[in-house]
N, CA, C and O atoms as a CHARMM CRD file, in Angstrom:
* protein
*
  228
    1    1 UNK  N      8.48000 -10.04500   5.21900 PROA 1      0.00000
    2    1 UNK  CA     8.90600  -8.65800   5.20400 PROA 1      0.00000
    3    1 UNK  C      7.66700  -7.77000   5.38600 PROA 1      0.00000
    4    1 UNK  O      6.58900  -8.04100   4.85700 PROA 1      0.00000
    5    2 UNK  N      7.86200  -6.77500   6.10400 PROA 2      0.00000
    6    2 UNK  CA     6.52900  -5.94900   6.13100 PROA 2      0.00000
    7    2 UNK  C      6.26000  -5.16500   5.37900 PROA 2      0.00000
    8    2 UNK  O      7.16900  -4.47100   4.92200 PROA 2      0.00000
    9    3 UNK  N      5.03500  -4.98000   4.99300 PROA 3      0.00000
   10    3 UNK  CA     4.43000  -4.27900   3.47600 PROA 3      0.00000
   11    3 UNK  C      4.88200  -3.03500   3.30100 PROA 3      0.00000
   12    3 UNK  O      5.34000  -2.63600   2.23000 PROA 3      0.00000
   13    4 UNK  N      4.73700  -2.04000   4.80100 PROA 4      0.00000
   14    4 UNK  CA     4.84400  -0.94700   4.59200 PROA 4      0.00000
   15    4 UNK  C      6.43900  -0.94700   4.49600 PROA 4      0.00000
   16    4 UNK  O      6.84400  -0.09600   5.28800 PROA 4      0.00000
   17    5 UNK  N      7.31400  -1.45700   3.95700 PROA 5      0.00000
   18    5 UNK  CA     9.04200  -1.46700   3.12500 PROA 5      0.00000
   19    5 UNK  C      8.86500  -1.30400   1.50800 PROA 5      0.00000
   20    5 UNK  O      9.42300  -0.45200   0.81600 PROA 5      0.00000
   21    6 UNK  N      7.98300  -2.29100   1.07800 PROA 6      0.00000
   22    6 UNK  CA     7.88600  -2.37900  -0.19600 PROA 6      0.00000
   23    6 UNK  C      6.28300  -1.73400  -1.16800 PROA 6      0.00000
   24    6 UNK  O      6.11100  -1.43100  -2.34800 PROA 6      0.00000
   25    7 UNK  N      5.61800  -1.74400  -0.28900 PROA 7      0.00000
   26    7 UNK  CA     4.16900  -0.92500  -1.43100 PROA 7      0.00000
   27    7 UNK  C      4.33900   0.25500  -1.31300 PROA 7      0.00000
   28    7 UNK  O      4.50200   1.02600  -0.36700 PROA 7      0.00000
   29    8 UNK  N      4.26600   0.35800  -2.76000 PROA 8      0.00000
   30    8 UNK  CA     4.68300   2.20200  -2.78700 PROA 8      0.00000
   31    8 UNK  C      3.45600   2.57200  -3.68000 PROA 8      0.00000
   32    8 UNK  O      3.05500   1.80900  -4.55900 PROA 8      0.00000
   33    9 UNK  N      2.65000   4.26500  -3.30500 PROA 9      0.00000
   34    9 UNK  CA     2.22100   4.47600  -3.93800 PROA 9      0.00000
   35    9 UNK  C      2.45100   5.47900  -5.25200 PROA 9      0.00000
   36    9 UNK  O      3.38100   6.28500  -5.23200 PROA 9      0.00000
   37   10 UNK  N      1.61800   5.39000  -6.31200 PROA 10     0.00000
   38   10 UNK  CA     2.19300   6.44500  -7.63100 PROA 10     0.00000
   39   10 UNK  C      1.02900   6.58600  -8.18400 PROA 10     0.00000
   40   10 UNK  O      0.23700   5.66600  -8.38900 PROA 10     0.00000
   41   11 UNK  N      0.84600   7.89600  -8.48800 PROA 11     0.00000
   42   11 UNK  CA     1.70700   9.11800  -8.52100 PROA 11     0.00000
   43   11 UNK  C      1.85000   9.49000  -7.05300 PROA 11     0.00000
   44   11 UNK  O      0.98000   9.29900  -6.20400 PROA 11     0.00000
   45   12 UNK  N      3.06000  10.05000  -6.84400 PROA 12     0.00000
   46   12 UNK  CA     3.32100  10.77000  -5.66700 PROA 12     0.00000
   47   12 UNK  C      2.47800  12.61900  -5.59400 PROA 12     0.00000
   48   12 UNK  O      2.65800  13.53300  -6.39900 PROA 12     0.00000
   49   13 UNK  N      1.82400  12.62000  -4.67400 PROA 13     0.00000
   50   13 UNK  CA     1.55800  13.40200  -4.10800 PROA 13     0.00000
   51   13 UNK  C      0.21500  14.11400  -4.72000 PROA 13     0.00000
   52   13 UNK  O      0.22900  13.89100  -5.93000 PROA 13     0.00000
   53   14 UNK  N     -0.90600  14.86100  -4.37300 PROA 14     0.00000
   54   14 UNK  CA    -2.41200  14.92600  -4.78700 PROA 14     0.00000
   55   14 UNK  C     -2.52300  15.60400  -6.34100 PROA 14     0.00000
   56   14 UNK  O     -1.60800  15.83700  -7.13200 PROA 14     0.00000
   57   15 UNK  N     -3.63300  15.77900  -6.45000 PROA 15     0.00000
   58   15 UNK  CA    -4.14000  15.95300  -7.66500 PROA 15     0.00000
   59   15 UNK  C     -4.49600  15.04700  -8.89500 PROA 15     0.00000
   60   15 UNK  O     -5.33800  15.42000  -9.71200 PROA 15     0.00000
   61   16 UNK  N     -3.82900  13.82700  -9.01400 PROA 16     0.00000
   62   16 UNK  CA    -4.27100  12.63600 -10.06900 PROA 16     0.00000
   63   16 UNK  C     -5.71600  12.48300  -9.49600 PROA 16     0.00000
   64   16 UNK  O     -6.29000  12.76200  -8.44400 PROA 16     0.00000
   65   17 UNK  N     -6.16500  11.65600 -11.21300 PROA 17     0.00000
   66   17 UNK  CA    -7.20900  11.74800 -11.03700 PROA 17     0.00000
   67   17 UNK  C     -7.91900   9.95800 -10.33500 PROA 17     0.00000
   68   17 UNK  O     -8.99100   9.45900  -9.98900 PROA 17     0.00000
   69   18 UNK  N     -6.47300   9.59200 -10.46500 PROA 18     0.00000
   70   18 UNK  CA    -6.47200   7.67000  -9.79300 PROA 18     0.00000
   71   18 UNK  C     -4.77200   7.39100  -9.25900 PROA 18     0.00000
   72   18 UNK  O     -3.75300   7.88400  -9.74200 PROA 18     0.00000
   73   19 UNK  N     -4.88200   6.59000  -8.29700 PROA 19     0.00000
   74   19 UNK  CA    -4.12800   6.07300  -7.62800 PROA 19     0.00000
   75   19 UNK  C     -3.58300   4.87400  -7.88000 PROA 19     0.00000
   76   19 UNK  O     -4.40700   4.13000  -8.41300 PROA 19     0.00000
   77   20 UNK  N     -2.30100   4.27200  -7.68000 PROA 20     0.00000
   78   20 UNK  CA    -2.19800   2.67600  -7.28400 PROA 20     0.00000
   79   20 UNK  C     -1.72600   2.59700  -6.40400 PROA 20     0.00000
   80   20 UNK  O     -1.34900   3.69000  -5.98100 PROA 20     0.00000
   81   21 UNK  N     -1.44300   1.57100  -5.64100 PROA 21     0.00000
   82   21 UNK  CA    -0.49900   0.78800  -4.76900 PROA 21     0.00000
   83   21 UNK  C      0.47200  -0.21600  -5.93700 PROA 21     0.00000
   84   21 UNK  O     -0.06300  -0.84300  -6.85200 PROA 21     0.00000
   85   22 UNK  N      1.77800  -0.20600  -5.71200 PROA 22     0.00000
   86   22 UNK  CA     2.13300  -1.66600  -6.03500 PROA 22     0.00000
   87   22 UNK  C      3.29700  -1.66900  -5.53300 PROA 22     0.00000
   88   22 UNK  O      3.88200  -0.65900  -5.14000 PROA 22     0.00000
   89   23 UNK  N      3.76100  -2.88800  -5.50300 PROA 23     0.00000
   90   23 UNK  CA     5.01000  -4.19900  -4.94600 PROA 23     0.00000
   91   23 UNK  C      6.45100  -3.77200  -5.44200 PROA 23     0.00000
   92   23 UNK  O      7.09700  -4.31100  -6.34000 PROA 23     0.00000
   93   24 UNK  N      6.81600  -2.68900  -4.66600 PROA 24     0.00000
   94   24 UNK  CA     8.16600  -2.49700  -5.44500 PROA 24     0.00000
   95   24 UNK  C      9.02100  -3.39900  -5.78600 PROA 24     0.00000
   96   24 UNK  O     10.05100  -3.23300  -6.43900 PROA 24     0.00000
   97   25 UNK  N      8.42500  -4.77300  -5.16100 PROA 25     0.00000
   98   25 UNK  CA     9.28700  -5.83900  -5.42000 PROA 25     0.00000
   99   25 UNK  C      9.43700  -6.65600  -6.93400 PROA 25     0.00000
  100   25 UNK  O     10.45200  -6.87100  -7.59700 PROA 25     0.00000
  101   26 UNK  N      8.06900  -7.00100  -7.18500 PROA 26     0.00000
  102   26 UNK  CA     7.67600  -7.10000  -8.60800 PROA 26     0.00000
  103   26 UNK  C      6.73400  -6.19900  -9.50800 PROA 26     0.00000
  104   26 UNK  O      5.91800  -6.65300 -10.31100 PROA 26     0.00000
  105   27 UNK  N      7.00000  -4.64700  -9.21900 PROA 27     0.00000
  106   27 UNK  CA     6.18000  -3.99600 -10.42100 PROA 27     0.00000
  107   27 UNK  C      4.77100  -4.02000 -10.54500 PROA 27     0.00000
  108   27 UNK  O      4.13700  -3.42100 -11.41300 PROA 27     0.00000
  109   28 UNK  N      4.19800  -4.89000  -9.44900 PROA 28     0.00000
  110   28 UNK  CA     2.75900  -5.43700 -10.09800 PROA 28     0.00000
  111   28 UNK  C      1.92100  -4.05900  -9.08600 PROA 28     0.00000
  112   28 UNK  O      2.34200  -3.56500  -8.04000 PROA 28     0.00000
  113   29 UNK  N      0.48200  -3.67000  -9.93700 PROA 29     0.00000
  114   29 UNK  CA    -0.57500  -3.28300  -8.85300 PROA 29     0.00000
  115   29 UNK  C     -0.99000  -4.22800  -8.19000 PROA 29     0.00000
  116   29 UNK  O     -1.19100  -5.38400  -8.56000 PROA 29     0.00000
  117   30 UNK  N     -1.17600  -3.61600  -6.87200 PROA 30     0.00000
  118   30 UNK  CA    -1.87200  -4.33900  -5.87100 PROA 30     0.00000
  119   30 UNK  C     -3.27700  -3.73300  -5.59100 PROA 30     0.00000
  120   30 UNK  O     -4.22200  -4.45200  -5.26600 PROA 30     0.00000
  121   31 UNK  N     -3.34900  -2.78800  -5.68800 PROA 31     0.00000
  122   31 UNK  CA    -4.63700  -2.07100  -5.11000 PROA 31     0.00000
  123   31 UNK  C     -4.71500  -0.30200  -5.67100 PROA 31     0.00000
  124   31 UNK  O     -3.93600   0.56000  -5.26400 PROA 31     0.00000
  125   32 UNK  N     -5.85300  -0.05500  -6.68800 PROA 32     0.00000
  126   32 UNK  CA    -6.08000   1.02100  -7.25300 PROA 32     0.00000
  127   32 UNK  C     -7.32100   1.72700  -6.50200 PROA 32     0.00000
  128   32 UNK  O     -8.26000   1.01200  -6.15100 PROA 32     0.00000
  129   33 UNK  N     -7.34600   3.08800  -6.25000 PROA 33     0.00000
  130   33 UNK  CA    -8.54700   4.02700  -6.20700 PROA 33     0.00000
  131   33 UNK  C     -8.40600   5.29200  -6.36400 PROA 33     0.00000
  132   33 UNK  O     -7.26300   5.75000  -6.35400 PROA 33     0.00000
  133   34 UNK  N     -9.40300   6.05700  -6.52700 PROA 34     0.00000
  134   34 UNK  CA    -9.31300   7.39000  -7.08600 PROA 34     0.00000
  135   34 UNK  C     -9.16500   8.42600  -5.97500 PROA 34     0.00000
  136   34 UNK  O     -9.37000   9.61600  -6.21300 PROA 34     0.00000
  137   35 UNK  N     -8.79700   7.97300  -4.71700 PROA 35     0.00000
  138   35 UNK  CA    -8.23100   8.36600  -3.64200 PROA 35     0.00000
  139   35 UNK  C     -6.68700   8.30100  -3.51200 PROA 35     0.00000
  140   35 UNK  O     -6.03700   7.40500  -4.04900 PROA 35     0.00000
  141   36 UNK  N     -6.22100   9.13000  -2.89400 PROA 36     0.00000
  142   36 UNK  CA    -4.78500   8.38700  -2.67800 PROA 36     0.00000
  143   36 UNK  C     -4.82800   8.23800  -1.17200 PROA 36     0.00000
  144   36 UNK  O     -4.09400   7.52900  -0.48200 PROA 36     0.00000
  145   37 UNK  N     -6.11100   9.26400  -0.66300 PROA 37     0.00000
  146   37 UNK  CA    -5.96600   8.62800   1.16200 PROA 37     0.00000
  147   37 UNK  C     -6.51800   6.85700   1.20200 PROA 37     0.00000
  148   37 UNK  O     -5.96000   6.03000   1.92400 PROA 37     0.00000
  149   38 UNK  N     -7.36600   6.61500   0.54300 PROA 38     0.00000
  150   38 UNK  CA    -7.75200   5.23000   0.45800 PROA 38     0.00000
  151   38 UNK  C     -6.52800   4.09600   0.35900 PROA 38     0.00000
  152   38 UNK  O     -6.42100   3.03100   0.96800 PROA 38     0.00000
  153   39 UNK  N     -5.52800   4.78800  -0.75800 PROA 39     0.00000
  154   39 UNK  CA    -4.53500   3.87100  -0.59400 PROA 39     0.00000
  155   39 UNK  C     -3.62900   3.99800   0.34800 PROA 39     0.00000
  156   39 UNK  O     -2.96100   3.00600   0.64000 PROA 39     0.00000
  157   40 UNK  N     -3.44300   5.07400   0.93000 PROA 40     0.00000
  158   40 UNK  CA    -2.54000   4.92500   2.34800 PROA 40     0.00000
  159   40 UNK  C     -3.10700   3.88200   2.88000 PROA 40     0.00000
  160   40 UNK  O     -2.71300   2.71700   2.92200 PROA 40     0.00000
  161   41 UNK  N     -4.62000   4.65300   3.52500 PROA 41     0.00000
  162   41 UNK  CA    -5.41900   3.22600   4.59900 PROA 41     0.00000
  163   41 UNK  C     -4.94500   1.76300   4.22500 PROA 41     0.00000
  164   41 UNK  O     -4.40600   0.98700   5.01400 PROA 41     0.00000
  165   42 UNK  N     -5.20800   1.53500   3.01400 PROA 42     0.00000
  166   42 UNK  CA    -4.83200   0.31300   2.34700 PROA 42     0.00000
  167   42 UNK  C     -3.41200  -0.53700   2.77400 PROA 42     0.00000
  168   42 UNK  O     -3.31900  -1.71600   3.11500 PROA 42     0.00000
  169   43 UNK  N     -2.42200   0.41500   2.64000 PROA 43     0.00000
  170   43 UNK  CA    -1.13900   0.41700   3.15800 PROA 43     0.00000
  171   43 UNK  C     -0.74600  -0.30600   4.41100 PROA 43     0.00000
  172   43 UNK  O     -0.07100  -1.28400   4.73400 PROA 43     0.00000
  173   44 UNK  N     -2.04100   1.33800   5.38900 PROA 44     0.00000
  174   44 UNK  CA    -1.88800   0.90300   7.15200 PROA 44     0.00000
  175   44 UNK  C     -2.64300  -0.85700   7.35600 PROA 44     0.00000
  176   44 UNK  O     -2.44900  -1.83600   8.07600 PROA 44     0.00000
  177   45 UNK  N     -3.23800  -0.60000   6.62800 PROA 45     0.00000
  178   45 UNK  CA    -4.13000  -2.28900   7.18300 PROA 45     0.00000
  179   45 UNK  C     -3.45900  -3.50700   6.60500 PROA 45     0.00000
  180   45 UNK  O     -3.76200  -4.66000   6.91200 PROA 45     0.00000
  181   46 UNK  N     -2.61800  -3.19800   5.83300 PROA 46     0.00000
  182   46 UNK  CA    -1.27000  -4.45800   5.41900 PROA 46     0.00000
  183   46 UNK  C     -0.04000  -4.39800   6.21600 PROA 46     0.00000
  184   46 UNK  O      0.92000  -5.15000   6.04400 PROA 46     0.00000
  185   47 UNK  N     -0.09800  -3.66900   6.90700 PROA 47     0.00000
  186   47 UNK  CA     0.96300  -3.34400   7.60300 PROA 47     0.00000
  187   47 UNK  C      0.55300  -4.00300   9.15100 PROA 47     0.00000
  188   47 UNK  O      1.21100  -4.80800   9.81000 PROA 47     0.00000
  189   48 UNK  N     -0.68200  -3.40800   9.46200 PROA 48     0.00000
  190   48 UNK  CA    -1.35000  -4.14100  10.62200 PROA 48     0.00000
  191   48 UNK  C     -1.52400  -5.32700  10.79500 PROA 48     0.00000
  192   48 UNK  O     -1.28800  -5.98700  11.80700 PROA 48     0.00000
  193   49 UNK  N     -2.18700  -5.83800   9.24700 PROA 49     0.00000
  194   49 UNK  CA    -2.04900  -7.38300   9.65500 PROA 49     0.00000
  195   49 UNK  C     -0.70100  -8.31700   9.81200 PROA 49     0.00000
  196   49 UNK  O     -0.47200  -9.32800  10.47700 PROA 49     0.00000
  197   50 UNK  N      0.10900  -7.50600   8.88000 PROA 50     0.00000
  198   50 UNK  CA     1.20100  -8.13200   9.24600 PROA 50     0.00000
  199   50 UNK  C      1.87000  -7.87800  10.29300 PROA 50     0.00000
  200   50 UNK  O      2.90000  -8.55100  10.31800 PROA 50     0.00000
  201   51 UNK  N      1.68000  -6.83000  11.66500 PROA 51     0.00000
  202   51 UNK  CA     2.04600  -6.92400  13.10400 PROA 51     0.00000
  203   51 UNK  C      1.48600  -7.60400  13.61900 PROA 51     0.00000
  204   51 UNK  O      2.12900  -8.06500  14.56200 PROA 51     0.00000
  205   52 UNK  N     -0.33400  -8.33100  13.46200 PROA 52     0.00000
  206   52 UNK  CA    -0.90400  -9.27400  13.66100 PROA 52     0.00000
  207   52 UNK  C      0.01000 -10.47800  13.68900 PROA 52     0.00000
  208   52 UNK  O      0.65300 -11.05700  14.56400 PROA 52     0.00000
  209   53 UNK  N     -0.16700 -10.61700  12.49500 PROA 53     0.00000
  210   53 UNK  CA     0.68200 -12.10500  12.36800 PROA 53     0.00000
  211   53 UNK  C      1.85100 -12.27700  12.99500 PROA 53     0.00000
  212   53 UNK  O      2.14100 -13.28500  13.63800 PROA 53     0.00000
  213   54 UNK  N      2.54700 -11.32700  12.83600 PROA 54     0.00000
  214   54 UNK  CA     4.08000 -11.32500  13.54800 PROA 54     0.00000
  215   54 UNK  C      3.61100 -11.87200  14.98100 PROA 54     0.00000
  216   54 UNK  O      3.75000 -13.09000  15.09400 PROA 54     0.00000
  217   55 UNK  N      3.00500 -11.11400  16.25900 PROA 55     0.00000
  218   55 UNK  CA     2.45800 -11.52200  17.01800 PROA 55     0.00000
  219   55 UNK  C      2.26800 -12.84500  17.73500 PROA 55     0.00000
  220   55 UNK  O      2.88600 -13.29500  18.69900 PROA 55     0.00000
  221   56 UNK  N      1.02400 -13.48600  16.86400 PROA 56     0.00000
  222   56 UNK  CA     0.53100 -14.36400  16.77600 PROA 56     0.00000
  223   56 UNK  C      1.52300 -15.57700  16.59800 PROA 56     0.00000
  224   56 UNK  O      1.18700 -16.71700  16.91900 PROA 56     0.00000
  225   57 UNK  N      3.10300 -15.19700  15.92700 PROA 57     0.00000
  226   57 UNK  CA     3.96600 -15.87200  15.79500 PROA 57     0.00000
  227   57 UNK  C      3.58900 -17.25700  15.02300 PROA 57     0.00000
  228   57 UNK  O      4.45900 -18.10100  14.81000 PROA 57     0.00000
């Protein structure tokens, strides 16, 4: 399944003072920073690799 369906980030929208990513699937963090553009990027490049792979078949 591709990432960008299920990693969601929280808090929604600027001003916190930290970020996560996690797995709407199981609750878990995947990836924290005190950016929330960092965790988009984070997002796009799980998303990429997994069009990679798809690909690559």
């Amino acid at each position: 399944m591709d990432p960008i369906n299920y990693l969601k980030i929280n808090p929604i929208g600027e001003g916190a003072s930290y970020y996560e990513v996690y797995d709407s699937r199981t609750d878990a963090v995947v990836y924290g920073h005190p950016s929330r553009a960092w965790c988009v990027d984070w997002v796009i490049e799980e998303h990429l690799r997994y069009i990679a792979a798809e690909e690559k078949g």
